[in-house]
Short mmCIF file of C-alpha atoms and ligand atoms in Angstrom, two decimals:
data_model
loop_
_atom_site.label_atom_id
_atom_site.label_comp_id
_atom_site.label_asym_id
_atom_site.label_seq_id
_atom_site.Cartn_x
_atom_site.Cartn_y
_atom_site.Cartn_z
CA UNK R 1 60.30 95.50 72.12
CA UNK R 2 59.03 99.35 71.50
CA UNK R 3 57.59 99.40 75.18
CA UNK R 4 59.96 98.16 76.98
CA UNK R 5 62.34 101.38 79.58
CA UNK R 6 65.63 100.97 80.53
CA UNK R 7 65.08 100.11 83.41
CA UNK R 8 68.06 101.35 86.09
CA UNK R 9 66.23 100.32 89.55
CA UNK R 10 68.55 99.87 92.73
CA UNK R 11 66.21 96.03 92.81
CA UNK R 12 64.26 94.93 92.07
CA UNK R 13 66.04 95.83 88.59
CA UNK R 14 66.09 94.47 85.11
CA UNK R 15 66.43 91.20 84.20
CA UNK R 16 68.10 90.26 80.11
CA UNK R 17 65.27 90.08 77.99
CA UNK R 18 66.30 86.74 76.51
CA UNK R 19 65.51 85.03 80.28
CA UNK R 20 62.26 86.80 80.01
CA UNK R 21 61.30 85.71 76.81
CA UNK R 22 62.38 81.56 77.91
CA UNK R 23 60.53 82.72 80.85
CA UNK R 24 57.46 83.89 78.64
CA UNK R 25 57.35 81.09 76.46
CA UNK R 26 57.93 78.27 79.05
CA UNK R 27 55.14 79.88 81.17
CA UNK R 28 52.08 77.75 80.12
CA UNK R 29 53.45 74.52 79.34
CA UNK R 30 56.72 73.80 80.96
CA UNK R 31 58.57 71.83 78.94
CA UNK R 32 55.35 69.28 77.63
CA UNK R 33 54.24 69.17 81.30
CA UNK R 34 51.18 70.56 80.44
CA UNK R 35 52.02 73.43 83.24
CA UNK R 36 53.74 76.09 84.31
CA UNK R 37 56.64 75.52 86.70
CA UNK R 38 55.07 77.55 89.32
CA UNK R 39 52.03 74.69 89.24
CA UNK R 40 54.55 71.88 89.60
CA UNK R 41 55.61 69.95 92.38
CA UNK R 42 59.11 70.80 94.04
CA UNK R 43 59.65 67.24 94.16
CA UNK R 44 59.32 66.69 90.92
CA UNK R 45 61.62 66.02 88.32
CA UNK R 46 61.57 68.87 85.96
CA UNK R 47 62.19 71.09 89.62
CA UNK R 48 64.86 68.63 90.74
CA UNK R 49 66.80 69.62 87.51
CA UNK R 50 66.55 73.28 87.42
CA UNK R 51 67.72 72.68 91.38
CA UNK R 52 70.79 70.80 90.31
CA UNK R 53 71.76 73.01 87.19
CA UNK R 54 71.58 76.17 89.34
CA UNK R 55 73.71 74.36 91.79
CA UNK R 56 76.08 73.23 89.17
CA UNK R 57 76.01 76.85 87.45
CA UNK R 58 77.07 78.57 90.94
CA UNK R 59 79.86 76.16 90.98
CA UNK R 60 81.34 76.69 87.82
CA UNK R 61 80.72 80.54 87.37
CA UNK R 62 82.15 81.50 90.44
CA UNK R 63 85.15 78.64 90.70
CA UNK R 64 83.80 76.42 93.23
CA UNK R 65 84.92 73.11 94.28
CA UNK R 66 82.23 70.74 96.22
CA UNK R 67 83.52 71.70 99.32
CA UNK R 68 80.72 74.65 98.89
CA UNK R 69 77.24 73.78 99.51
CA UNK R 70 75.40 76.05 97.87
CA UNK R 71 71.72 76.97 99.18
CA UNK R 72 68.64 78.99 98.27
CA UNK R 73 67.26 79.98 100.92
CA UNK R 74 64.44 82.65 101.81
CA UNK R 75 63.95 86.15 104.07
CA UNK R 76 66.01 87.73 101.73
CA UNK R 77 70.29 89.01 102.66
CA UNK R 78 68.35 90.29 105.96
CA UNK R 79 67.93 86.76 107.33
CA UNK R 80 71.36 86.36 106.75
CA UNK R 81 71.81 89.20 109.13
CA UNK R 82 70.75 87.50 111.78
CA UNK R 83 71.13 83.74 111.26
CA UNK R 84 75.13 83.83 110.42
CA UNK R 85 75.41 85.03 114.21
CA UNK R 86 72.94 82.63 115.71
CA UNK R 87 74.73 79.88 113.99
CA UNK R 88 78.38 81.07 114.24
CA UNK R 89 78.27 83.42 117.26
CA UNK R 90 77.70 80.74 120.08
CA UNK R 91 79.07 80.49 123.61
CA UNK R 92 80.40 84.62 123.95
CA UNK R 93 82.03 84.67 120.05
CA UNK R 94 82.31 88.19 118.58
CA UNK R 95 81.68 88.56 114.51
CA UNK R 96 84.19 91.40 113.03
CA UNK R 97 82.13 94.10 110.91
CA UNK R 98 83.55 96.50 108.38
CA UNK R 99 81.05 99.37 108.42
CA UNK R 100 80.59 100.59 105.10
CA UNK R 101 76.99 101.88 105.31
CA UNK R 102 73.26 100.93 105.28
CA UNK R 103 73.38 97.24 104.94
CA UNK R 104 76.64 96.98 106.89
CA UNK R 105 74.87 99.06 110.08
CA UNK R 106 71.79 96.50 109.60
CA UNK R 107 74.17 93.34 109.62
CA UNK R 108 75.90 94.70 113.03
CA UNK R 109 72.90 95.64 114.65
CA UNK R 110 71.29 92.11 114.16
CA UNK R 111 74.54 90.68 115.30
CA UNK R 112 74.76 92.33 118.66
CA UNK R 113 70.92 91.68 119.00
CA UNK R 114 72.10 87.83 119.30
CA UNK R 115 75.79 88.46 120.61
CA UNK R 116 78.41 90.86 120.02
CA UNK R 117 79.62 92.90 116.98
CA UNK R 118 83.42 94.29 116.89
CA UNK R 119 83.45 97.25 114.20
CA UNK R 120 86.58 96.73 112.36
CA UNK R 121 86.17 99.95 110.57
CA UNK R 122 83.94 102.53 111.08
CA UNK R 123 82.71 104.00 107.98
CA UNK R 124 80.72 106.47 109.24
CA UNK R 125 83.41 109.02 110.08
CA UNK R 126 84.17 109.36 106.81
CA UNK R 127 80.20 109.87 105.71
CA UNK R 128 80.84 106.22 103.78
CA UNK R 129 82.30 108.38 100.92
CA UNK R 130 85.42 106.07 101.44
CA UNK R 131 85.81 102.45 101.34
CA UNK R 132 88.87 101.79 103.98
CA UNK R 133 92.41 100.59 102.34
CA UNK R 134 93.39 96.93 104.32
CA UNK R 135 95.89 99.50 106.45
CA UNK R 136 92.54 100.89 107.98
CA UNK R 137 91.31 97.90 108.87
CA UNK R 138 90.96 97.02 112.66
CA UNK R 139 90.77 93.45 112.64
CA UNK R 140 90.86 91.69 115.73
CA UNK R 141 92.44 88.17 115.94
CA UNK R 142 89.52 86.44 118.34
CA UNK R 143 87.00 87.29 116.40
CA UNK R 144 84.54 84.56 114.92
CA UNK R 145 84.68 85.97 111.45
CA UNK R 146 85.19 88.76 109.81
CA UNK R 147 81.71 90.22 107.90
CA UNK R 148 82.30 92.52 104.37
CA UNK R 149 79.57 94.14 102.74
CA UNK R 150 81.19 94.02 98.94
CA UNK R 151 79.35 97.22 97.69
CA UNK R 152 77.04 99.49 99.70
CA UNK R 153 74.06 99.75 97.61
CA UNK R 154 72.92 103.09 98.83
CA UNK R 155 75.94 105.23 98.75
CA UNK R 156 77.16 104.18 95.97
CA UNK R 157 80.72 102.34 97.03
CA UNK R 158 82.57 99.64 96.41
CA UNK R 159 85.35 97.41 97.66
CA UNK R 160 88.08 96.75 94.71
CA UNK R 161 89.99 94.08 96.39
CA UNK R 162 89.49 91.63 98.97
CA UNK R 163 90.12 92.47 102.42
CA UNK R 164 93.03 90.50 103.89
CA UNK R 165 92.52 88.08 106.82
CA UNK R 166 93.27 85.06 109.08
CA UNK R 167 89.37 85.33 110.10
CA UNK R 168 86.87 83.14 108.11
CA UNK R 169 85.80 85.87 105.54
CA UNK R 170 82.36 86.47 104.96
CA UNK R 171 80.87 88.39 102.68
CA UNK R 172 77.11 90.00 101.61
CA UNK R 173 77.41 90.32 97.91
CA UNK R 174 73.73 91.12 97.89
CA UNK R 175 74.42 94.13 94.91
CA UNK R 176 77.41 93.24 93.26
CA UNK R 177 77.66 89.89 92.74
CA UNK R 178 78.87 87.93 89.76
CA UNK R 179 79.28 91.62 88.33
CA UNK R 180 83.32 91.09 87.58
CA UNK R 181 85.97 88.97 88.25
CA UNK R 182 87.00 88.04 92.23
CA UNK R 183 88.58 84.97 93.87
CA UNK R 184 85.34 83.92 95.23
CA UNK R 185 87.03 81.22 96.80
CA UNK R 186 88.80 83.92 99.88
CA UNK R 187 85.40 83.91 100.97
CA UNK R 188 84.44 81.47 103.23
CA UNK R 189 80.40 82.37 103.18
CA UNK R 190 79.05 84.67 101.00
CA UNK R 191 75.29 85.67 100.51
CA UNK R 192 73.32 87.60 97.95
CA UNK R 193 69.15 88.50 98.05
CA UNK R 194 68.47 87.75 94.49
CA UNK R 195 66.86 90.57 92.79
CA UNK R 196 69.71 92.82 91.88
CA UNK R 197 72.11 90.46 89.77
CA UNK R 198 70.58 87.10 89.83
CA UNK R 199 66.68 87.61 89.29
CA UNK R 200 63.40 88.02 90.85
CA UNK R 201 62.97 88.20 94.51
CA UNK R 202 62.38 86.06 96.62
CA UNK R 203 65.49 83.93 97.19
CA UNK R 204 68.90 84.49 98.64
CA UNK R 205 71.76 83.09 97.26
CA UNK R 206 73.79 81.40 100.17
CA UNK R 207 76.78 79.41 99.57
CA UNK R 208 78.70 78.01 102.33
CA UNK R 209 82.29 76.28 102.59
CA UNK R 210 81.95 72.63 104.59
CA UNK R 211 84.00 73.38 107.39
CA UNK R 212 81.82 76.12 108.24
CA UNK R 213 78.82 74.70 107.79
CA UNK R 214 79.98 71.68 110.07
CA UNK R 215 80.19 74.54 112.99
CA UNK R 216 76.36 75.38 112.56
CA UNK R 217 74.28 76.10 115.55
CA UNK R 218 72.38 72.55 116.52
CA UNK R 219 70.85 74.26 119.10
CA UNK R 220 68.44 76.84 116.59
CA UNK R 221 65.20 75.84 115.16
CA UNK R 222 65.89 73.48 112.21
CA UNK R 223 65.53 75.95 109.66
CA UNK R 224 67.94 78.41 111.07
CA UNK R 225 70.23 75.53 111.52
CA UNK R 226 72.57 75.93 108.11
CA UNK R 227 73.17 72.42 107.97
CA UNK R 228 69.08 71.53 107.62
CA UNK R 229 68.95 73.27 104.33
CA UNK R 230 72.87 72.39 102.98
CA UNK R 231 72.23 68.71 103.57
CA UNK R 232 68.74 68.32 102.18
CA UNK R 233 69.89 70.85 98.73
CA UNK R 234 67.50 73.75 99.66
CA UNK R 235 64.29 71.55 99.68
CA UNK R 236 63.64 70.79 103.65
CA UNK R 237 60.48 72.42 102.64
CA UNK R 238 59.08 74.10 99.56
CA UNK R 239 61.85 76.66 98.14
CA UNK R 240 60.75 79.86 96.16
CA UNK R 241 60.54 77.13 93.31
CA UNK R 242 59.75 79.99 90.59
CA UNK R 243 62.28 82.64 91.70
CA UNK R 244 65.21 79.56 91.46
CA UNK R 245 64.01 78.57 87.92
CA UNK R 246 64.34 82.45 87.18
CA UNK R 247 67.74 82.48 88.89
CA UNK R 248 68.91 79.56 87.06
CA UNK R 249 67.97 80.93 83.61
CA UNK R 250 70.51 84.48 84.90
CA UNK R 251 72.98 82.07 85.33
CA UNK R 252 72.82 80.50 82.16
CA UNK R 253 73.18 83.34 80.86
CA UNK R 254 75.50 84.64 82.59
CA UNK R 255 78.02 81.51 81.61
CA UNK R 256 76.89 82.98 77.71
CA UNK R 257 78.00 86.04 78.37
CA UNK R 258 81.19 84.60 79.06
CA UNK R 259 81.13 84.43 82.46
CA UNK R 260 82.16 87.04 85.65
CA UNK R 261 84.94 87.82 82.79
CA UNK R 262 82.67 88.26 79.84
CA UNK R 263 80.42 90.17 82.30
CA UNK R 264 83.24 92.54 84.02
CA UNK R 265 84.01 93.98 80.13
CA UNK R 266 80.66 95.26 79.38
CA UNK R 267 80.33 96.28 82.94
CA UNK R 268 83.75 98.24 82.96
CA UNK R 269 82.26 100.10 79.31
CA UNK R 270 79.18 101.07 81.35
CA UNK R 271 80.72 102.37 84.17
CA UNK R 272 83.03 104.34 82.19
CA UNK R 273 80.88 105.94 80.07
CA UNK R 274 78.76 107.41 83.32
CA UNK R 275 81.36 108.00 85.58
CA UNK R 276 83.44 109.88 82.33
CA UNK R 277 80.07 112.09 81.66
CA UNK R 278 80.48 113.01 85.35
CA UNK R 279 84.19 113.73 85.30
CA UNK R 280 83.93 116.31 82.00
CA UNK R 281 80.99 117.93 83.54
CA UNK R 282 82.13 118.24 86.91
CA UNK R 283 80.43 121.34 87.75
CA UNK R 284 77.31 120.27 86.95
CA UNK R 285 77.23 116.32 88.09
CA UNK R 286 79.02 116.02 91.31
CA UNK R 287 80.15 112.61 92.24
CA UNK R 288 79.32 112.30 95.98
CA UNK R 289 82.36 109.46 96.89
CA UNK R 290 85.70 109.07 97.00
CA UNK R 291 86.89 108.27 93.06
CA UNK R 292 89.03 105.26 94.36
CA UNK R 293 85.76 103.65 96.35
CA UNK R 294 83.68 104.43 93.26
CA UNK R 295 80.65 101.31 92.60
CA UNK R 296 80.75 99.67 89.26
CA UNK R 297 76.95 98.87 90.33
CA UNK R 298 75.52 101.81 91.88
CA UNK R 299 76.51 105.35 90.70
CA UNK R 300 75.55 108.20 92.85
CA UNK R 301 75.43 111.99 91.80
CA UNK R 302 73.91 115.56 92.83
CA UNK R 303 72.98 118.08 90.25
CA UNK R 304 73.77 121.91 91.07
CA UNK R 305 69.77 121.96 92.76
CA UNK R 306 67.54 119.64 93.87
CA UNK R 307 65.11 121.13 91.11
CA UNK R 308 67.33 120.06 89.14
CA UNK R 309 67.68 116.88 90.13
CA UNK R 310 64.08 116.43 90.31
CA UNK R 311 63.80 117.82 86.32
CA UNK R 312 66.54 115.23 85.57
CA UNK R 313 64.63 112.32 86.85
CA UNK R 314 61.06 113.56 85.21
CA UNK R 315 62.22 114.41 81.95
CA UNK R 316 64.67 111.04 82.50
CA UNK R 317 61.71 108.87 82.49
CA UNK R 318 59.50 110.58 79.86
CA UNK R 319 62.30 109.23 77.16
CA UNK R 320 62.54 105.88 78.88
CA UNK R 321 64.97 105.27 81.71
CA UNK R 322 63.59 104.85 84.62
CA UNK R 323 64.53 104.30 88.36
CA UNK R 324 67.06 107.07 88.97
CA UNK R 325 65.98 108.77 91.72
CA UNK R 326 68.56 108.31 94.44
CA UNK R 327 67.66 106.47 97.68
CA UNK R 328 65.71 108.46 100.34
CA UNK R 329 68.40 108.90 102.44
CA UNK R 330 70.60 110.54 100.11
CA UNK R 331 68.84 112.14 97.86
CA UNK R 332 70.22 113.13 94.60
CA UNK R 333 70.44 110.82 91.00
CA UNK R 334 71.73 106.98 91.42
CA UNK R 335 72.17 104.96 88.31
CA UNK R 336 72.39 101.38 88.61
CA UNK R 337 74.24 99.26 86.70
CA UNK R 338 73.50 95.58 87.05
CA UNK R 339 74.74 93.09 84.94
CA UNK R 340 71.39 92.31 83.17
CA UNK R 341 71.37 96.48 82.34
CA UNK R 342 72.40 96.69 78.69
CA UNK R 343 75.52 98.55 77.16
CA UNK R 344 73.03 100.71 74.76
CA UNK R 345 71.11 101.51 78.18
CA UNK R 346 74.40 103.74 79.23
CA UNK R 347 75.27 104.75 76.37
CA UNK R 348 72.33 106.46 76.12
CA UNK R 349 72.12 107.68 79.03
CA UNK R 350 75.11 108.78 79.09
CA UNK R 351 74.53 110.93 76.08
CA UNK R 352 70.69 112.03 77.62
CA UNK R 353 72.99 113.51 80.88
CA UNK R 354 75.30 115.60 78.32
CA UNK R 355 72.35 116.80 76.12
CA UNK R 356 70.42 117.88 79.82
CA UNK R 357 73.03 119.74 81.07
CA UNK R 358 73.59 121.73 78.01
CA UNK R 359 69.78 122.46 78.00
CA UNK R 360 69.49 123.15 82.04
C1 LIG P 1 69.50 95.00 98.90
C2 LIG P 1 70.55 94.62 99.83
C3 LIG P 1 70.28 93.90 101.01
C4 LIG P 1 68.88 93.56 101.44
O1 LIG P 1 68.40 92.51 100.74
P1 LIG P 1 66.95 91.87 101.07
O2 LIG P 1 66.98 90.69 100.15
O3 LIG P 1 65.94 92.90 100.73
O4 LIG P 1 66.94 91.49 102.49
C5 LIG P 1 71.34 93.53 101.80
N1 LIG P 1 72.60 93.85 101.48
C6 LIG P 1 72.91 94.56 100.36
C7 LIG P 1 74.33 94.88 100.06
C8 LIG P 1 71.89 94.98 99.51
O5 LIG P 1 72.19 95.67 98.41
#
């Protein structure tokens, strides 16, 4: 595959080459259909099975009984933004938010567009550099649940343990999940848009305990109702049938790779060999948060000048990794990570960083 970059995009990002190739040579005839999956019918069988497996799959890789209904749903982790308060924040509730940045700030402004948001911890004091220890938490104990965003995309943090709580625990895993090993299960809801570690875009990962679900809004328009889509497996109408065949195909291999354990290994090794590059050069690539609230995902670093960080991304992409370029509102280099991202894809770049601050 001589043309093919490493490809380190904040997501849409890489997908493992193997799910592209099934995905190449399944595209014209999908499995002696005679056509592609995107030309079939949702309600037919060869969809109803790639529905069920990817159901099964997000069982079993993330330790799920079937008291989870699992759902793909569409409008990407921002729907979820607003439809967990519309369904969950009825009759004056409050939803608990741990501020941790960008897609935090979006959650709690959609919430107190429909009814009230409490900030349990207000990240922006610290610049989000810091991701707050359980001590810092303010969580109060009326509250309808308590929201985490797992790792903030942008700045380049990330929670290492799950916040404590008697609040149902939800949780927008949009950019790290299925990257390592967590008790899944503490989490009554959590959501992910699919096109950083499960796939293509398009769908959103949303899986649900029962007792939760049963609490749904019937008041909303059926398909904001949680319950419409739960019940009827994510086909009330037609699903982003392509993007779940693609997700389902991740998660496959994901349960080769060995699962979030198999995965967490080679993502640890990746991690280590950017953030140790940074560490030994110090002076040169500057870290820009807090070591202990470092992202295993999303690695974020400023280079003595913004020329320079400019030259770094140029000359980064002429020899074949691309997507480096931090986000616009922070500027500076951000390498992402993501499961599908291979080993040799860090180590190289890893060694590329080294060799351009020796010549710069
Ligand atoms: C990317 C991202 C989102 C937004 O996802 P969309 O699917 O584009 O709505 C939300 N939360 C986090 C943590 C993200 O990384």
């Amino acid at each position: 595959m001589a043309n093919r970059v490493f490809n380190f995009n904040p997501g849409p990002s890489t997908l493992p080459l193997e799910v592209l190739k099934i995905v190449q040579e399944e595209l014209l005839d999908y499995r002696g259909t005679g056509m592609s999956i995107i030309e079939s019918s949702h309600r037919s069988p060869e969809y109803d099975e790639i529905n069920e497996t990817a159901i099964t799959l997000v069982r079993e890789i993330f330790g799920l009984n079937d008291n989870y209904h699992v759902m793909f749903l569409t409008g990407g982790a921002s729907q979820q933004f607003f439809q967990i308060p519309m369904n969950f924040l009825v009759g004056g509730k409050t939803g608990a938010y741990i501020d941790t940045g960008t897609w935090s700030n979006k959650a709690i402004k959609e919430a107190n567009i429909v009814a009230k948001a409490y900030v349990a911890f207000d990240g922006k004091a610290v610049e989000y550099k810091h991701i707050p220890t359980q001590d810092e938490l303010d969580i109060p104990a009326d509250a309808a649940y308590l929201h985490v965003t797992t790792n903030n995309t942008i700045k380049g943090t990330q929670f290492h343990y799950i916040p404590e709580t008697n609040l149902p625990l939800i949780a927008d895993v949009s950019s790290d999940i299925a990257s390592r090993r967590l008790d899944y299960t503490k989490f009554i809801m959590f959501y992910a848009g699919s096109q950083k570690n499960l796939g293509p875009s398009g769908v959103t990962l949303v899986v649900m305990r029962d007792d939760l679900l049963q609490k749904s809004n019937e008041e909303l328009p059926t398909l904001l109702n949680y319950k419409t889509q739960a019940e009827k497996k994510s086909l009330y109408n037609t699903p982003p049938s392509f993007s779940i065949y693609v997700v389902k195909l991740v998660l496959e291999w994901i349960k080769k790779q060995g699962g979030l354990h198999g995965i967490e290994k080679i993502n640890e090794k990746k991690k280590d060999l950017i953030y140790g590059v940074i560490d030994n050069n110090s002076d040169y690539f500057k870290g820009t948060v807090e070591k202990e609230s470092r992202s295993w995902m999303n690695l974020t670093m400023r280079l003595p000048s913004e020329e320079l960080e400019k030259k770094f991304i140029s000359d980064a992409k002429a020899v074949g990794f691309v997507g480096l370029k931090g986000h616009r509102s922070v500027g500076g280099v951000r390498v992402s990570l993501y499961n599908a991202l291979p080993l040799e894809g860090a180590e190289k770049l890893a060694q590329f960083m080294e060799d351009f601050k020796k010549k710069n």
